[in-house]
Amino acid sequence: MTDRPRKEGRRSERNRSRPRRKRVARIVRPLPALLWAAGIWWLSAQSDPPGSGLELPIAHVDKLAHASLFGVLAALLRLAGAGPWRAVGLATAWGVIDEIHQMFVPGRTPELLDVVADATGALLAVAFVQVVLVRWFAARPRPPR
């Protein structure tokens, strides 16, 4: 066997940059979910959140808002790489924390049904993401290696 020096070419440069890309991706991928969670926290900290005074003919419209907000959070967590159950669990846990936080905000009251709506929205959103991702990846042709 000869001790030839390894050629420094494009391929080795590409391989060296992969770990850095993975590190950057691990930092960047969860940012949308973190920003969304911060937005939920900000809304929860308002004594009179935007849209709370609307009189709509839909019963329990606040539960639909909870399901939507926490569904988006769970979907963003799933797209960031969390497993499906972890995404639902984290979004639901954030919902519990949100309701506890509301205990300390004047004019706001925590409700158990809000947490149920949060969990339901998270579960439905992650199920939707799973179906869409499975269909998208199944229909996508794989590149040759």
Backbone as a ProteinNet text record, in pm:
[ID]
protein_1_A
[PRIMARY]
MTDRPRKEGRRSERNRSRPRRKRVARIVRPLPALLWAAGIWWLSAQSDPPGSGLELPIAHVDKLAHASLFGVLAALLRLAGAGPWRAVGLATAWGVIDEIHQMFVPGRTPELLDVVADATGALLAVAFVQVVLVRWFAARPRPPR
[TERTIARY]
82.3	0	87.1	53.4	134.2	73.9	160.4	114.2	104	6	-12.8	-95.3	-58.3	-141.4	-277.8	-377.6	-514.1	-535	-599.4	-625.8	-732.4	-703.4	-801.2	-883.6	-1000	-1085	-1219.4	-1307.6	-1441.2	-1515.4	-1497.2	-1569.6	-1533.2	-1404.8	-1365.4	-1411.1	-1412.5	-1464.2	-1610.7	-1684.6	-1827	-1848.7	-1771	-1786.1	-1750.2	-1652.1	-1614.6	-1722.6	-1796.7	-1896.1	-2026.9	-2046.4	-2171.8	-2196.1	-2098.2	-2126.3	-2166.5	-2105.2	-2140.5	-2284.7	-2323.5	-2460.5	-2559.5	-2524.5	-2614.4	-2628.8	-2518.8	-2525.7	-2611.8	-2594	-2673.9	-2820.8	-2848.7	-2987.1	-3051.6	-2975.4	-3030.9	-3068.2	-3001.3	-3032.1	-3146.1	-3144.7	-3239.4	-3376.1	-3381	-3509.1	-3613	-3578.9	-3683	-3720.1	-3651.3	-3679.2	-3824	-3887.1	-4027.2	-4118.3	-4096.7	-4178.9	-4153.8	-4028.6	-3997.9	-4059.4	-4053.5	-4114.9	-4266.9	-4327.1	-4471.7	-4510	-4432.5	-4458.6	-4445.8	-4347.9	-4332.6	-4452.8	-4505.5	-4625.8	-4746.1	-4760.2	-4869	-4852.7	-4730.1	-4703.1	-4740.9	-4705.1	-4737.3	-4888.9	-4961	-5107.3	-5166.1	-5110	-5158.7	-5133.1	-5031.9	-4997.8	-5085.4	-5168.7	-5254.5	-5381.4	-5417	-5542.7	-5662.1	-5649.3	-5755.7	-5692.6	-5673.2	-5602.8	-5678.9	-5608.8	-5674.2	-5783	-5899.8	-6010.3	-6095	-6062.3	-6139.5	-6276.4	-6293.1	-6420.7	-6515.4	-6473.5	-6559.3	-6678.1	-6794.9	-6914.1	-6946.5	-6908.9	-6932.5	-7044.2	-7118.5	-7229.2	-7184	-7054.6	-7001.3	-6980	-7039.6	-7022.2	-6879.3	-6822.6	-6688	-6581.3	-6588.9	-6490.1	-6349.8	-6342.2	-6210.4	-6144.2	-6224.2	-6166.8	-6110.1	-6177.4	-6124.9	-5993.1	-5986	-5861.2	-5749.5	-5781.2	-5680.7	-5633.7	-5729.1	-5693.3	-5607.1	-5639.9	-5562.5	-5421.7	-5410.8	-5279.3	-5186.9	-5238.9	-5154.2	-5137.2	-5230.5	-5211.9	-5095.6	-5088.4	-4975.2	-4844.5	-4846.6	-4725.1	-4680.4	-4773.8	-4738.5	-4687.5	-4749.7	-4704.8	-4563.8	-4536.5	-4402	-4298.9	-4336.9	-4246.2	-4219.1	-4323.5	-4306.5	-4216.1	-4238	-4154.5	-4011.2	-3993.3	-3858.8	-3782.6	-3851.1	-3781.6	-3827.1	-3919.1	-3970.9	-4057.3	-4056.6	-4143.9	-4289.6	-4382.3	-4522.1	-4577.3	-4549.5	-4602	-4530.3	-4403	-4330.1	-4384.5	-4415.1	-4470.5	-4604.8	-4690.6	-4820.7	-4800.3	-4710.1	-4684.6	-4627.5	-4532.5	-4473.3	-4575.1	-4656.2	-4758.5	-4861.8	-4900.8	-4997.1	-4935.4	-4809.8	-4742.4	-4734.4	-4709	-4706.5	-4846.1	-4950.1	-5087	-5113.8	-5062.9	-5078.5	-5004.4	-4882.2	-4804.1	-4875.4	-4936.3	-5011.4	-5127.9	-5199.2	-5312.9	-5265.6	-5155.4	-5099.3	-5056.3	-4994.1	-4951.8	-5071.6	-5185.6	-5304.1	-5357.5	-5322	-5363.3	-5308.4	-5195.5	-5127	-5149.2	-5232.1	-5261.1	-5397	-5402.9	-5531.8	-5632.3	-5753.1	-5858.2	-5861	-5769.4	-5765.2	-5790.5	-5856.1	-5881.3	-5841.9	-5777.8	-5742	-5864.8	-5869	-5978.4	-5921.7	-5972	-5929.5	-5969.2	-6084.9	-6128.4	-6035.7	-5967	-5867.9	-5752.2	-5711.1	-5603.1	-5650.8	-5777	-5832.5	-5832.8	-5871.4	-5870.5	-5727.5	-5633.4	-5492.1	-5444.1	-5471.8	-5427.1	-5495.7	-5624.6	-5698.4	-5642.2	-5619.4	-5561.5	-5424	-5342.9	-5207.2	-5213.8	-5301.6	-5314.5	-5362.3	-5462.8	-5514.6	-5410.2	-5338.3	-5237.6	-5123.3	-5078.3	-4968.8	-5016.5	-5139.3	-5193.4	-5197.8	-5239.1	-5241.8	-5101.1	-5006.2	-4867.9	-4814.1	-4845	-4798.2	-4852.1	-4981.3	-5041.8	-4981.6	-4968.4	-4913.2	-4767.9	-4688.7	-4547.9	-4532.1	-4610.4	-4599.9	-4635.9	-4742.6	-4782.5	-4679.9	-4627.5	-4531.1	-4401.7	-4353.3	-4229.4	-4248.4	-4365.3	-4390.7	-4399.3	-4451.8	-4467.8	-4341	-4248.7	-4125.7	-4026.7	-3974.8	-3876.2	-3743.9	-3684.1	-3556.5	-3441.3	-3346.6	-3233.4	-3142	-3080.4	-2987.5	-2863.1	-2805.3	-2684.6	-2561.6
-117.5	0	124.3	220.9	342.2	451	536	648.3	772.5	772.1	888.4	992.5	1118.5	1222.8	1227.1	1253.8	1258.6	1386.7	1371.9	1490.1	1576.1	1703	1798.2	1849	1797.7	1838	1885.9	1901.1	1950.3	1854.3	1728.2	1629.7	1637.9	1650.8	1657.2	1788.1	1896.6	2022.6	2009.4	1942.8	1923.9	1840.7	1736.1	1651.3	1725.9	1814.4	1889.9	1989.1	2042.7	2143.7	2082.6	1953.4	1890.5	1899.7	1870.4	1883.5	2026.1	2126.3	2264.4	2291.5	2243.2	2261.8	2197.3	2080.1	2012.2	2090.8	2148.1	2228.5	2351.7	2416.8	2535.6	2497.5	2385.4	2340.9	2309.5	2251.7	2221.3	2347.2	2457.5	2584.8	2656.3	2653.6	2732.4	2665.2	2534.1	2465.8	2493.3	2496	2520.9	2668.3	2759.9	2902.7	2941.9	2897.4	2935.5	2890.4	2770.3	2721.6	2804.3	2839.6	2921.5	3060.9	3118	3249.5	3242.8	3136.2	3118.6	3102.5	3024.8	3006.4	3139.9	3220.5	3353.2	3440.8	3429.8	3505.8	3463.6	3333.2	3284.3	3339.8	3339.6	3393.8	3541.5	3616.3	3759.1	3779.1	3702.8	3713.6	3678.7	3579	3535.9	3640	3722.8	3825	3949.7	3956.2	4074	4058.8	4164.5	4160.5	4156.3	4222.5	4225.3	4192.3	4062.3	4026.1	4069.8	4090	4130.7	4030.7	4083.2	3998.9	3944.4	3975.6	3919.2	3986.1	4105.2	4175.1	4148.6	4067.6	4038.5	3952.5	3989	3908.7	3834.1	3708.1	3626.7	3527.4	3490.1	3396	3251.4	3230	3094.8	3071.2	2964.5	2931.5	2882.1	2921.2	2877.8	2909.6	3028.4	3067.6	3074.6	3100	3103.9	2966.4	2861	2725.4	2697.6	2748.7	2735.4	2811.4	2927.5	3004.8	2928.6	2870.1	2790.7	2672.9	2599.5	2483.1	2525.7	2638	2685.9	2726.9	2807	2855.7	2740.4	2647.5	2538.4	2429.5	2422.6	2333.6	2379	2509.6	2563.1	2538.5	2559.1	2534.5	2389.2	2295	2153.1	2119.5	2176.2	2150.7	2205	2323.4	2380.5	2295.9	2245.6	2158.2	2029.9	1974.4	1851.6	1877.2	1989.8	2022.7	2056.3	2095.7	2124.2	1997.3	1883.7	1758.6	1681.5	1738.1	1664.1	1549.1	1439.7	1328.1	1370.1	1295.1	1336.6	1346.7	1248.5	1253.4	1359.4	1378.1	1482.8	1620	1641.9	1770.3	1797.6	1695.7	1711.5	1736.7	1661.1	1677.1	1813.4	1860.4	1992.9	2104.6	2095.6	2198.1	2196.6	2077.7	2067.2	2118.7	2085.9	2136.3	2288.7	2345.2	2491.3	2547.9	2473.7	2514.1	2515.6	2415.5	2411.5	2529.4	2553.2	2665.9	2797.4	2806.7	2925.4	2950.6	2845.3	2862.2	2899	2842.3	2880.7	3026.6	3066.8	3206.1	3300.3	3259.2	3344.7	3368.4	3282.9	3305.5	3437.7	3479.5	3597.5	3721.5	3709.2	3822.8	3879.4	4008	4067	4057.6	4016.6	4006.5	3874.1	3785.5	3655.2	3544.4	3439.4	3324.1	3197	3104.6	2977.6	2886.8	2806.2	2711	2576.5	2471.6	2337.3	2307.4	2357	2332	2398.5	2503.4	2563.8	2466.4	2397	2298.2	2182.2	2142.4	2036.5	2081.6	2206.7	2261.4	2268.4	2307.1	2311.8	2173.6	2073.1	1936.6	1883.3	1913.1	1866.5	1930.1	2059.9	2128.5	2075.7	2049.7	1996.7	1858.3	1773.7	1638	1639.5	1719.8	1727.2	1783.1	1884.5	1945.5	1848.7	1777.5	1682.1	1566.1	1521.8	1416.3	1464.5	1588.3	1645.1	1652.2	1700.2	1709.4	1570.4	1472.1	1335.6	1284.4	1304.7	1256.1	1328.8	1459.7	1537.5	1498.3	1487.2	1450.7	1311.4	1217.4	1080.7	1078.2	1146.8	1148.6	1222.5	1332.2	1410.6	1332.6	1272.1	1196.8	1069	1008.5	886.2	917	1032.4	1068.4	1126.6	1166.8	1230.3	1125.9	1144.1	1047.4	1063.9	953.8	956.3	976	1063.5	1082.4	961	931.4	816.1	848.1	746.4	765.1	729.4
0	0	0	-79.9	-88.2	-1.4	46.8	128.9	42.1	-45.6	-131.5	-58	-74.5	-12.9	-81.1	-3	-54.2	-133.4	-246.6	-328.5	-262.5	-258.3	-205.5	-321.9	-336.2	-447.8	-398.1	-492.8	-459.5	-368.2	-389.2	-309.9	-161.8	-131.6	8.7	73.4	-4.5	50.1	84.8	-1.4	22.5	149.3	166.3	283.3	411.2	404.7	524	563.7	468	500.5	549.1	531.5	573.3	723.2	808.7	952	990.2	928	958.4	916	798.6	751.7	846.3	895.3	989.3	1118.6	1165.7	1288.1	1266.8	1154.1	1122.8	1109.8	1043.1	1025.8	1159.9	1251.7	1384.8	1460.4	1429.2	1494.7	1422.5	1290.6	1211.6	1201.6	1188.6	1167.4	1275.3	1404.4	1504.3	1522.4	1454.1	1474.8	1446	1337.4	1316.8	1431.2	1482	1593.5	1719.3	1744	1861.8	1850	1731.1	1710.6	1725.3	1675.2	1688	1835.3	1909.6	2052.8	2126.9	2087.5	2148.9	2116.8	1994.8	1959.3	2041.6	2065.8	2151.1	2292.2	2341.9	2476.2	2482.6	2378.3	2375.4	2376.3	2293.9	2293	2429.2	2492.6	2622.9	2730.9	2711.1	2811.3	2800.8	2696.8	2678.2	2762.2	2834.2	2910.3	2815.7	2702.2	2602.7	2467.1	2437.5	2314.7	2189.9	2080.6	1956.3	1915.3	1880.5	1837.7	1949.2	2075.5	2186.3	2200	2147.8	2159.7	2044.2	1948.4	1834.1	1875.6	1829.6	1853.7	1725.4	1720	1601.9	1629.8	1526	1547.7	1568	1583.9	1603	1752.5	1804.2	1945.9	1969.2	2079	2120.4	2016.8	1958.9	1858.1	1919	2050.4	2114.4	2113.3	2118	2112.2	1973	1869.8	1733.7	1719.8	1783.1	1779.6	1850.1	1966.3	2038.3	1953.4	1894.3	1812.9	1694.2	1634	1519.1	1559.7	1664.6	1707.5	1747.2	1824.6	1872.4	1766.4	1670.7	1556.6	1471	1447.2	1369.5	1444.3	1575.7	1654.4	1641.2	1654.6	1644.2	1503.7	1401.5	1264.3	1243.1	1295.5	1283	1358.1	1474.4	1548.9	1471.3	1410.6	1331.2	1211.6	1144.2	1028.9	1069.6	1195	1244.8	1279.5	1276.6	1300.8	1423	1501	1616.1	1565.4	1638.3	1602.3	1618.4	1558.2	1564.2	1706.3	1788.3	1926	2008.8	1983.2	2054.8	2017.1	1889.5	1844.9	1912.3	1917	1984.2	2133	2194.6	2337.6	2372.5	2292.3	2319.3	2301	2196.1	2174	2286.9	2330.6	2441	2571.1	2594.9	2715.1	2712.3	2593.9	2582.6	2610.2	2572.9	2603.2	2752.9	2823.5	2969.6	3032.7	2986.9	3037.8	3007.7	2889.9	2850.7	2946.9	2982.3	3074.2	3215	3259.4	3389.7	3385.2	3275.6	3257.4	3266.5	3211.7	3213.7	3354.6	3450.4	3589.8	3643.5	3590.3	3641.6	3555.4	3451.9	3364.5	3403.6	3440	3478.3	3363	3395.2	3295.4	3220.4	3249.3	3181.8	3282	3238.3	3324.5	3251	3320.3	3256	3246.2	3139.5	3120.7	3075.1	3133.6	3095.8	2951.3	2908.3	2770.5	2668.3	2708.4	2618.4	2593.4	2697.7	2682.1	2595	2612	2526.9	2380.6	2356.9	2220.7	2166.4	2251.2	2210	2165.5	2246.4	2216.9	2091.6	2076.2	1958.6	1831.6	1836.2	1721	1687	1789.3	1767.7	1703.5	1753.6	1701.1	1555.8	1526.4	1389.3	1292.8	1336.7	1249.1	1220.6	1322	1300.5	1213.4	1232.2	1145.4	1000.9	980.5	845.3	786.7	865	817.3	783.5	865.5	839.5	706.9	682.1	558.6	438.9	449.1	337.5	312.4	418.3	400.8	342	389.9	339	190.9	153.7	12.6	-72	-21.3	-97.7	-119.3	-12.1	-24.8	-105.4	-97.3	-173.8	-323.3	-359	-500.1	-560.1	-476.9	-523.5	-574	-695.5	-743.5	-666.7	-636.5	-564.4	-661.6	-625.7	-716.1	-714.5	-827.7	-830.9	-750.2	-692.4	-609.3	-685.3
[MASK]
+++++++++++++++++++++++++++++++++++++++++++++++++++++++++++++++++++++++++++++++++++++++++++++++++++++++++++++++++++++++++++++++++++++++++++++++++

